[in-house]
Coordinates of C-alpha atoms in Angstrom, one line a residue:
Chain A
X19 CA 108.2 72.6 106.2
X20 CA 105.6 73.8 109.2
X21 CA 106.1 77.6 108.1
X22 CA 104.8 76.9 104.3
X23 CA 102.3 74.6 105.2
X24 CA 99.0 74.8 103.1
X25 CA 97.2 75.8 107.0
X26 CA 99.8 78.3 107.1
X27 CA 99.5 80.1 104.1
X28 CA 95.6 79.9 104.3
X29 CA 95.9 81.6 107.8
X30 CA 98.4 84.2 106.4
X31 CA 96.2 85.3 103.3
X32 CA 93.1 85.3 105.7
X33 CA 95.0 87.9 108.2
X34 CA 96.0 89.7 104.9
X35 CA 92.8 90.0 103.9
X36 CA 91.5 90.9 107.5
X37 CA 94.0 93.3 107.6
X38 CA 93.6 94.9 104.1
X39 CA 89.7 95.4 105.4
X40 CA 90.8 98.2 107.4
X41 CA 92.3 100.8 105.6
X42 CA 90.0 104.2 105.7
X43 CA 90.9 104.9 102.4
X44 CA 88.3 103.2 99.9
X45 CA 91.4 103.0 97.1
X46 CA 93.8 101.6 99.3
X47 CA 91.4 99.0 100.4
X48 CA 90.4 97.8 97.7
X49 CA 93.6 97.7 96.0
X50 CA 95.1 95.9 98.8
X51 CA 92.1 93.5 98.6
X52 CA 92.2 92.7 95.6
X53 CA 96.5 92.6 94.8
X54 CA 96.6 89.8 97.9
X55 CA 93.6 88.3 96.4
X56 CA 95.6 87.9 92.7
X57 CA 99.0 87.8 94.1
X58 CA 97.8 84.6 95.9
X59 CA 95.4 82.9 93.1
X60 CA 98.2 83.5 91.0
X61 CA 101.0 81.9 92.4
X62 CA 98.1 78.4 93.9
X63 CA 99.8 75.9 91.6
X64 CA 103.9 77.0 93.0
X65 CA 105.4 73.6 93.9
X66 CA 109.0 74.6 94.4
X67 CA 109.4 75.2 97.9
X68 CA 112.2 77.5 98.3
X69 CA 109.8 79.6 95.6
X70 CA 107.2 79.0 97.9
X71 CA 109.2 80.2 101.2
X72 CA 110.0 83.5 99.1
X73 CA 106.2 84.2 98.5
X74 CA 105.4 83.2 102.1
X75 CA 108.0 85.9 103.6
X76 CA 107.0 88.2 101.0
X77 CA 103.2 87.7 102.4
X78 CA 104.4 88.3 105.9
X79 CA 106.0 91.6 105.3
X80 CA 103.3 92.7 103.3
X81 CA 101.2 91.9 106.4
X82 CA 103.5 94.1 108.5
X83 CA 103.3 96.9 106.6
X84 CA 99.6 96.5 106.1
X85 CA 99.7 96.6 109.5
X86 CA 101.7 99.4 110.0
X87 CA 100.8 101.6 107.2
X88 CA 96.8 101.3 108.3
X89 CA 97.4 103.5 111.3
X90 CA 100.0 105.7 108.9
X91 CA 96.9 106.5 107.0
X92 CA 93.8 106.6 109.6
X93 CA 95.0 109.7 111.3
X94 CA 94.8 112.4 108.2
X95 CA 91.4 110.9 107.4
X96 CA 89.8 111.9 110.2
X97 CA 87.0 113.8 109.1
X98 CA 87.6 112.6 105.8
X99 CA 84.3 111.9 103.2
X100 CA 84.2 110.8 99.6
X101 CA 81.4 110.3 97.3
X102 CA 79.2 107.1 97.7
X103 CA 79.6 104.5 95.1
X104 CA 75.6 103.2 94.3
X105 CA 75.4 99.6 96.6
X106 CA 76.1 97.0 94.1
X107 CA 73.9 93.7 94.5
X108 CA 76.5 91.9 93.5
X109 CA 79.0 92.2 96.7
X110 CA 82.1 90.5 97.8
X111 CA 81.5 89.1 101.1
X112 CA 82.5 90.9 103.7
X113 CA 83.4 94.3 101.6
X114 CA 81.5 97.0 102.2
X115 CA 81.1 98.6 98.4
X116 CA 80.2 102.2 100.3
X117 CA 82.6 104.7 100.3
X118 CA 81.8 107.3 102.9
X119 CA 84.5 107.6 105.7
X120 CA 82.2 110.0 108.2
X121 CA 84.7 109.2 111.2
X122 CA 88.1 107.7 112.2
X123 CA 86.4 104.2 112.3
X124 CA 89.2 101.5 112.3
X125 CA 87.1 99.0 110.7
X126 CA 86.4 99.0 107.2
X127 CA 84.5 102.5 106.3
X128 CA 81.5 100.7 107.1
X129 CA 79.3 103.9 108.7
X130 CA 77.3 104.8 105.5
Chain B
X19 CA 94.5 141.9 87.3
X20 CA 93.3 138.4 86.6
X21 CA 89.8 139.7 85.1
X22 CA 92.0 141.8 82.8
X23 CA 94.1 139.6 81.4
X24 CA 90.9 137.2 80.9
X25 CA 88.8 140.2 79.1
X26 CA 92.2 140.9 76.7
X27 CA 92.4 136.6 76.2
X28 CA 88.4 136.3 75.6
X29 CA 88.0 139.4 73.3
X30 CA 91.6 138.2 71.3
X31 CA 90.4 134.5 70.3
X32 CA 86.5 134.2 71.2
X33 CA 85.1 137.6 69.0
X34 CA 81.5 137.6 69.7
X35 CA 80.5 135.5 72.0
X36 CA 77.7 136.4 74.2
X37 CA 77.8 137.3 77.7
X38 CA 76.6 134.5 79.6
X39 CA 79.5 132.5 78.2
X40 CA 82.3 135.1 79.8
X41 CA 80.7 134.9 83.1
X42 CA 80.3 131.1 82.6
X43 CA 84.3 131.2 81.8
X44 CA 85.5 133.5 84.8
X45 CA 84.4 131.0 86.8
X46 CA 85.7 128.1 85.2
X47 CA 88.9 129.6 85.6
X48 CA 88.3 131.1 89.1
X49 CA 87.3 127.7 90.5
X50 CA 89.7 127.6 93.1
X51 CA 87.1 127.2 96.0
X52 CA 86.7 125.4 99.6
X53 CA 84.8 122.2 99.9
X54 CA 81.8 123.3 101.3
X55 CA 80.7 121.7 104.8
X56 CA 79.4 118.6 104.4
X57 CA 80.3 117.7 100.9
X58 CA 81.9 114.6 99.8
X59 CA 85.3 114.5 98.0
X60 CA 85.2 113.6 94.9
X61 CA 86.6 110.5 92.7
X62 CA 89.8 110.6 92.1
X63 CA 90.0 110.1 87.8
X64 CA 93.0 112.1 87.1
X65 CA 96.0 110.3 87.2
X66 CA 98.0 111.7 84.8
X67 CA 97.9 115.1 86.7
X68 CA 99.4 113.1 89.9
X69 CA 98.9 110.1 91.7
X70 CA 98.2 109.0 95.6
X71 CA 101.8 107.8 97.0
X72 CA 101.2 103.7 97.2
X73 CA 100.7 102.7 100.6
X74 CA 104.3 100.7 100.6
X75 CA 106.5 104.2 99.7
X76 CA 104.8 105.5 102.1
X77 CA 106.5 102.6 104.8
X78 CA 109.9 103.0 102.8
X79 CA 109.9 106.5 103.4
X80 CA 108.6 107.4 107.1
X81 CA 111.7 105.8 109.0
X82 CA 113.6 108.7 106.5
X83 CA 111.5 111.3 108.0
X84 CA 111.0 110.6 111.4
X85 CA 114.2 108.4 113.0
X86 CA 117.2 108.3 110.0
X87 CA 117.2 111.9 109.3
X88 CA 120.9 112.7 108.3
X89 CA 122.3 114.3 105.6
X90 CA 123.4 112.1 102.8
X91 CA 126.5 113.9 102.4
X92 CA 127.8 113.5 106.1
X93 CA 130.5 111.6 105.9
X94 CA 131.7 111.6 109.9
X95 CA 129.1 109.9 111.3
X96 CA 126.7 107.0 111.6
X97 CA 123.9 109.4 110.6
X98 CA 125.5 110.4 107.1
X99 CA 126.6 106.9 106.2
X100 CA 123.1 105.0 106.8
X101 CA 121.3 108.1 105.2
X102 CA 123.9 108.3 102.2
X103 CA 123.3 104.3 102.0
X104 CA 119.9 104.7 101.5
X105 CA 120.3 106.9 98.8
X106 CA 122.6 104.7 96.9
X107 CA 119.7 102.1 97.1
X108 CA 117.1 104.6 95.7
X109 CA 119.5 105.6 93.0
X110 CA 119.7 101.7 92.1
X111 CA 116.0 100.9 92.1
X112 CA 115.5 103.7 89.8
X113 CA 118.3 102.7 87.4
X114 CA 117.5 99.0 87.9
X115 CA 113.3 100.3 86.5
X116 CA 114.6 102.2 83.0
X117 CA 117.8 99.2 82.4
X118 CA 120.3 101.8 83.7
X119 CA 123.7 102.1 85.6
X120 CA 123.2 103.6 89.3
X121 CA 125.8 106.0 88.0
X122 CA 123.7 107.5 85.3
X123 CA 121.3 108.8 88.0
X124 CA 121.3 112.5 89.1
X125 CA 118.7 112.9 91.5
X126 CA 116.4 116.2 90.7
X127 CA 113.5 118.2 92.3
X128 CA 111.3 116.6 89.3
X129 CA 111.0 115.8 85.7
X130 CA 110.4 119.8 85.1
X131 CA 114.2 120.5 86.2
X132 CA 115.7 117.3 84.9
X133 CA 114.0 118.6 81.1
X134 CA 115.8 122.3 82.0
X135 CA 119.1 120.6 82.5
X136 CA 118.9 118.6 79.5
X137 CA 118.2 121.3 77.3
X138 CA 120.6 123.8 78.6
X139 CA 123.2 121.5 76.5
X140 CA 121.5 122.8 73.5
X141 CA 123.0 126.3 74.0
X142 CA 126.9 124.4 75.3
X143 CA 127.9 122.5 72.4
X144 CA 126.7 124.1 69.2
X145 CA 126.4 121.7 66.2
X146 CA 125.7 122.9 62.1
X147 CA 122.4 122.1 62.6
X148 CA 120.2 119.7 65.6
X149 CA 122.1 118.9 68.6
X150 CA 119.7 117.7 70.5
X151 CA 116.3 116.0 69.9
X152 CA 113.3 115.8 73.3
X153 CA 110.8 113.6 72.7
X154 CA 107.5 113.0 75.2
X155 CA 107.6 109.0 75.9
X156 CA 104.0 108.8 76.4
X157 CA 101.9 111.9 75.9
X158 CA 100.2 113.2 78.9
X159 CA 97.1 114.7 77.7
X160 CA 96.3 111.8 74.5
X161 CA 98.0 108.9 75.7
X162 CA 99.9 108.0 73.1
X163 CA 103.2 106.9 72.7
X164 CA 105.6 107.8 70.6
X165 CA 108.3 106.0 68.6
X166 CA 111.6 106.0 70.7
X167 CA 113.1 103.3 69.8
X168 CA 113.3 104.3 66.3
X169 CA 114.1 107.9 67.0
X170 CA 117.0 107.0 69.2
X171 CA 118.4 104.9 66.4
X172 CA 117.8 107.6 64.4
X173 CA 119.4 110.1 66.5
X174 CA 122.7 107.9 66.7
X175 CA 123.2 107.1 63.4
X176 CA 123.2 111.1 63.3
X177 CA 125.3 112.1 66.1
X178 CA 122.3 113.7 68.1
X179 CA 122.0 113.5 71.4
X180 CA 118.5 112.1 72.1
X181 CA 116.2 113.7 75.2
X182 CA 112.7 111.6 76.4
X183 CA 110.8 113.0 79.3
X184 CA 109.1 109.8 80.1
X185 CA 107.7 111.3 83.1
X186 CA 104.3 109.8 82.2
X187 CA 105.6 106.3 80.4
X188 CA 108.4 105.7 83.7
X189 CA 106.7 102.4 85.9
X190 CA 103.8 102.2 82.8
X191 CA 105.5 100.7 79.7
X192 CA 108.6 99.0 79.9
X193 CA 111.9 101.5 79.2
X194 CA 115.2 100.3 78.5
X195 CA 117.6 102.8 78.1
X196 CA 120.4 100.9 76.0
X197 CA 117.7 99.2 73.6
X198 CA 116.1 102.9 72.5
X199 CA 119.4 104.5 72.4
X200 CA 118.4 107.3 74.5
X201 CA 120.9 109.9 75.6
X202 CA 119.1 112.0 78.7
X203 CA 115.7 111.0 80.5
X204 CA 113.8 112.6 83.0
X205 CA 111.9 110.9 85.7
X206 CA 109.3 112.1 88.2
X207 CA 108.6 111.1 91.3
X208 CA 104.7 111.8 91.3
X209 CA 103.6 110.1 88.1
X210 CA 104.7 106.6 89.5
X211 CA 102.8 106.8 93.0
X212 CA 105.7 107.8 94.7
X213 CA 106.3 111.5 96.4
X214 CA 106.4 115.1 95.2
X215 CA 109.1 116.9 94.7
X216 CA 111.7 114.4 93.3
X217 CA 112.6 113.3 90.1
X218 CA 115.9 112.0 88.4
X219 CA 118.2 112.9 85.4
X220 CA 119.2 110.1 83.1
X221 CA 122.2 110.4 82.1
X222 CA 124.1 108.3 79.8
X223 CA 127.8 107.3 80.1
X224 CA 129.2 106.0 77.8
X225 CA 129.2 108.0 75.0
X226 CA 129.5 110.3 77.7
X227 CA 126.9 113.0 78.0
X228 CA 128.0 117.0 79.2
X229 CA 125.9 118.8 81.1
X230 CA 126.1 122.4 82.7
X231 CA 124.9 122.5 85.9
X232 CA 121.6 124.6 86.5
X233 CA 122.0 125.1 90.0
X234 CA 126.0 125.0 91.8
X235 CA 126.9 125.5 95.4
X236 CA 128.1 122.3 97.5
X237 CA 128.9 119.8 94.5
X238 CA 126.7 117.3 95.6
X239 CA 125.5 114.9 92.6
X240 CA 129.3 115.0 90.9
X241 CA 128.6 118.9 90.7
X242 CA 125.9 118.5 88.3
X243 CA 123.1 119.2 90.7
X244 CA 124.0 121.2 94.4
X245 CA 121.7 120.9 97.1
X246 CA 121.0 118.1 99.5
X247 CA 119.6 115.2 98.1
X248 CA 116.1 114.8 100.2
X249 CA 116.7 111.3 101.4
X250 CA 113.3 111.1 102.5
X251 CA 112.3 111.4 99.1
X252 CA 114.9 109.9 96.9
X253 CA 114.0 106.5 99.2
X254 CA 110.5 106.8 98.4
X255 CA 111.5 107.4 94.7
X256 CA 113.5 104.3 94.8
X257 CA 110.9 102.2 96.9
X258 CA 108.3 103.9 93.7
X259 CA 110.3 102.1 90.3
X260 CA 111.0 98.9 92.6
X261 CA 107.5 98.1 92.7
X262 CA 106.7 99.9 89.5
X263 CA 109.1 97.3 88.2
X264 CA 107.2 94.2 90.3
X265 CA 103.7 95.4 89.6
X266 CA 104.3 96.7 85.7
X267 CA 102.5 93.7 84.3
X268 CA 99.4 93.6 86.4
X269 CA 99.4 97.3 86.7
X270 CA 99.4 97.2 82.8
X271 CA 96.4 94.8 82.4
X272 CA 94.2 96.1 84.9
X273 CA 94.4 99.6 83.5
X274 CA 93.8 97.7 80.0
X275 CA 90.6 96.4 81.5
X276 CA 89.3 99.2 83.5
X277 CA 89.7 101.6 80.0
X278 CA 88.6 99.4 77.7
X279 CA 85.3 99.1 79.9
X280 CA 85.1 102.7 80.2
X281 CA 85.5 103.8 76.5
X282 CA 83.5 100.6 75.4
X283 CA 80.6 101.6 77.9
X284 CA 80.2 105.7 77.0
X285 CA 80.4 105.3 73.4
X286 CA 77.7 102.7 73.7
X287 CA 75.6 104.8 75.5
X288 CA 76.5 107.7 73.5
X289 CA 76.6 108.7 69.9
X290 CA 79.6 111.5 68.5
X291 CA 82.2 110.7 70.7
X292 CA 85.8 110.5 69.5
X293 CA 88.8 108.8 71.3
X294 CA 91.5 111.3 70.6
X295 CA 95.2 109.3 69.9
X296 CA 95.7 106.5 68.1
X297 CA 94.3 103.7 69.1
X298 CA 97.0 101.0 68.7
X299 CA 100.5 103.2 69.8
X300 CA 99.0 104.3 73.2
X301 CA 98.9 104.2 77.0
X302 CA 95.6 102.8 77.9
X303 CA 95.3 104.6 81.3
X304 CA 95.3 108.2 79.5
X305 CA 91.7 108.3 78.1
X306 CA 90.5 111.4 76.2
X307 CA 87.5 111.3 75.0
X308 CA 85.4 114.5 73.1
X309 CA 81.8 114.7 73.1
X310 CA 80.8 116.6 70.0
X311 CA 78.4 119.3 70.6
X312 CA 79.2 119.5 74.2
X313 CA 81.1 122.0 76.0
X314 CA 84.0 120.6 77.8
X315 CA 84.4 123.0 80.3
X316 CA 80.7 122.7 81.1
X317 CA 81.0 118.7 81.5
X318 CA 83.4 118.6 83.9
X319 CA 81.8 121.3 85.9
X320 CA 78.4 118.9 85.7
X321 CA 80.6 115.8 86.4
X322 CA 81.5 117.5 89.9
X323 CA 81.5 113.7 91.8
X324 CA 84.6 112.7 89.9
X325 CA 87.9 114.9 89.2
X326 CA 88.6 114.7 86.1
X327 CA 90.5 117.4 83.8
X328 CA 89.8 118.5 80.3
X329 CA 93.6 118.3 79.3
X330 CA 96.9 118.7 80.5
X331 CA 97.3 120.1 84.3
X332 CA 100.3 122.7 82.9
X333 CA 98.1 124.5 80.7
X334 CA 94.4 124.2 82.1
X335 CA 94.2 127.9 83.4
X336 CA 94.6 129.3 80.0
X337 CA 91.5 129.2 78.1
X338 CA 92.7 127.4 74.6
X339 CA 92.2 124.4 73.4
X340 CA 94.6 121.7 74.0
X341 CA 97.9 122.5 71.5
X342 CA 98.3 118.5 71.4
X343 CA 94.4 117.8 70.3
X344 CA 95.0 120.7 67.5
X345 CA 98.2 119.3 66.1
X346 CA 96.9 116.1 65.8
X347 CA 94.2 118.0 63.4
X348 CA 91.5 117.4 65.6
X349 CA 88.8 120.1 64.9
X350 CA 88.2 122.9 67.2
X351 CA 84.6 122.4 67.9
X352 CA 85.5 118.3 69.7
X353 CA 89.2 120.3 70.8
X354 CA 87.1 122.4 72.8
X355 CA 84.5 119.3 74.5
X356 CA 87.5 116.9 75.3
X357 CA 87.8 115.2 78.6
X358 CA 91.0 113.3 79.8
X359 CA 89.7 110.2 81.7
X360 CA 92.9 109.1 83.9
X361 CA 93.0 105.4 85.1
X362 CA 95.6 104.0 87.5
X363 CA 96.7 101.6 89.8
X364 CA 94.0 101.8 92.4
X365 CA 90.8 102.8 90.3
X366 CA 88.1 100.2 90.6
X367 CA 86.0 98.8 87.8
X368 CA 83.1 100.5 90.2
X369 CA 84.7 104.3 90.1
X370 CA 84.6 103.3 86.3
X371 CA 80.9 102.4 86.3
X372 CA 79.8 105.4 88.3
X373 CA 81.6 107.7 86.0
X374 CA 80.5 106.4 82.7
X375 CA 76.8 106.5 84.3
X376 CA 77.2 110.1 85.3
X377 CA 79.3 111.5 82.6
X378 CA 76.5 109.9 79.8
X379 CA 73.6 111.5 82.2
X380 CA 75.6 114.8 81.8
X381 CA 76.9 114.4 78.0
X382 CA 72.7 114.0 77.4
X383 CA 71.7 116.5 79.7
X384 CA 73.7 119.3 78.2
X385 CA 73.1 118.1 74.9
X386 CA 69.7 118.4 75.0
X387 CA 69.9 122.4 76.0
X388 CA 71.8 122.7 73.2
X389 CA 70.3 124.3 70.0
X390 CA 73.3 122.9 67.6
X391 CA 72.8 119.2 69.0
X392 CA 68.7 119.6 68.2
X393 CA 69.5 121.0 64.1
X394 CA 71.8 117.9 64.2
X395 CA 69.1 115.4 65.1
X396 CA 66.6 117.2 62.4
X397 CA 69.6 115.9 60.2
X398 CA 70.9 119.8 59.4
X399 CA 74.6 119.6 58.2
X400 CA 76.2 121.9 60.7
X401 CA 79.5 122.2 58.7
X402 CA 77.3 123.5 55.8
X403 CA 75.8 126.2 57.5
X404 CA 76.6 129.7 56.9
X405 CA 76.5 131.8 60.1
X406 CA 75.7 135.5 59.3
X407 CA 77.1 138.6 60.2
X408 CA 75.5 140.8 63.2

């Protein structure tokens, strides 16, 4: 099936993960990060494929409402500043591990 | 009138304490202040008090607020039917979370009023001796949980009708209703990262459980609870136990992890500090911790970066020391210098690490300004000192 295929899934938990990258909110992010990044290590080794189609649509939805709920959440953290977590040497790639939000930035909070 | 009532509370329990410690307690309790300019917000370690609505009840309820906005109990037109519908849903998410029947829901403004209603039976059907028996599921303040399943076989065998407010346990431990033999429950809304304001009633039926109605006007909720049901909310209630129900597990372990680290990592930084609760019959994401010869009050006023609390939310503007920490015998010295650590869903292993680093720099900070703390490291029994008379 085209719509589970292994390209297709990679491309779908990629977007997720793009997508996850720009909540303002330093718990949301992360959370999101890291529940799509378990949610799909989890479930690698599913062979059934109407299990598989399940998890795929369940993916997409959650990308929609990623999607929709990062612009839910930018506008009442305008402004918005939390404390800054010490830089850890150890970083994910791509993740920035500061948590100031100075301004409505729509990528992840990156202006530290 | 506040500074009055404080003066009559201080001179009651505390009888000679100095005065820098009265001035130091006004403004613990008067700590109701603006962020200044440019200072950061805090971390967020206090789940138990609330917790942020999860991103995904925030999307199941918005199309409630903005576009379906009819009352429930319409029944003429499109607007009461889809609105009612969603409620139904919410009602069944909520059951289909605690192993209920949709029709053993009463939706409520919160676990407060759902407890009110529960124990207003107490005064309807008068029995020779207990009619009704409330238990907390999980305690709020220690963590720990308490037997239900044993007390609600208990109750049965006895004819008692059985109350748990499981606002803190509800989407953290699994509940089933039917198994523990529980008679009423209350639910709320914002101890499951769903929204304020809501809650929901348990009630079982079959045996089928009375109730007199706290509030009446329209009948809504079979007459046992007027008003209109907030759709809005009910649907973010319901969206709230469906993924409480999906993410129970997980949820579970990563708390697990994230407290283990942080108790693990402050006691070994730190000698004298007690985990309050037992440590096998709890809820790992309530954490209360007392530092001996520390002040608690003082700690969480030096751990400003993280919002914590030094017990339970209901009774932190009165100045005694947690009722739960004193029944379990605790002493009142480490009653007084306890600290509830709250870890949830979306704390992260470095909130964790930044917390235990500050809150050891500040247990060792205070502690070295305090005279008790330096007779204890000369090895003088404090217990066996006898303070004298001025």
């Amino acid at each position: 099936m085209a719509a589970s295929s292994r390209e297709h899934v990679l491309s779908l938990y990629r977007l997720l993960l793009k997508e996850s990258k720009k909540f303002p909110s330093y718990n949301y992010r992360t959370y999101a990060l890291r529940r799509v990044r378990d949610a799909f290590r989890e479930n690698r080794t599913v062979e059934d494929p109407k299990v598989v189609e399940e998890l795929v649509k369940r993916a997409r939805d959650g990308l929609a409402l990623i999607q929709r709920q990062k612009w839910s959440s930018i506008i009442p953290t305008i402004g918005l500043r939390q404390v800054k977590l010490p830089a850890c040497t150890a970083s994910v790639s791509g993740v920035h591990r500061c948590v100031c939000v100075r301004v409505c930035c729509s990528v992840c909070g990156g202006v530290c | 009138m506040m500074n009055r009532t404080l003066s009559r509370k201080l001179l009651g329990s505390m009888c000679g304490i100095s005065n820098p410690r009265l001035s130091f307690a006004q403004s613990a309790v008067n700590t109701v202040r603006e962020l200044e300019k440019d200072e950061p917000r805090p971390l967020y370690m206090d789940f138990q008090a609330t917790t942020p609505m999860d991103p995904r009840v925030l999307d199941a309820m918005l199309p409630y607020q903005v576009n379906y906005y009819g009352n429930p109990h319409s029944r003429t037109h499109a607007y009461g039917w889809e609105s009612e519908s969603a409620m139904e849903k919410a009602r069944k998410q909520v059951a289909d979370l605690i192993g209920a029947d949709p029709r053993e829901i009463v939706f409520t403004s919160g676990a407060t009023e759902s407890n009110n209603m529960s124990i207003k039976q107490l005064e309807e059907t008068i029995r020779p001796d207990t009619s009704l028996v409330s238990i907390m599921t999980v305690n709020n303040e220690i963590g720990v949980k308490q037997p239900i399943k044993e007390i609600g076989h208990l109750c049965r065998s006895k004819n008692v009708f059985f109350h748990t407010d499981a606002a803190q346990a509800v989407g953290k431990i699994p509940i089933n209703v039917n198994d523990w033999k529980v008679d009423l429950m209350s639910i709320s809304g914002h101890k499951l990262y769903g929204p304020k304001g809501i809650g929901a009633l348990y009630l079982r039926r079959r045996p089928r459980i009375r109730i007199e109605p706290l509030q009446s006007g329209g009948g809504q909720e079979r007459g046992l609870r007027s008003g209109t049901v907030p759709t809005p909310l009910a649907v973010g209630l319901g969206a709230a136990c469906e993924i409480a129900q999906q993410e129970l597990e997980y949820d579970h372990k990563h708390v697990t992890v994230l407290a283990n680290r942080l108790v693990q990592k402050i006691m070994a930084a730190i000698p004298d500090v007690v985990l309050n609760g037992d440590p096998d019959q709890r809820y790992p994401g309530c954490v209360n911790l007392s530092f001996a010869y520390v002040e608690g009050e003082s700690l969480l006023m030096a751990l400003k970066d993280v919002a914590l609390s030094s017990g339970s939310a209901c009774t932190s503007a009165s100045l005694e020391p947690s009722y739960v920490l004193r029944a379990i015998g605790t002493d009142e010295d480490l009653a007084h210098s306890s600290i509830r650590f709250g870890i949830g869903r979306f704390t992260t292993e470095d909130e964790v690490d930044y917390t235990v680093e500050k809150c050891v720099q500040q247990v060792k900070r205070l502690r070295e300004m305090s005279p008790l703390w330096e007779m204890v490291q000369e090895g003088i029994d404090i217990k066996s000192i006898k303070w004298t008379q001025h």
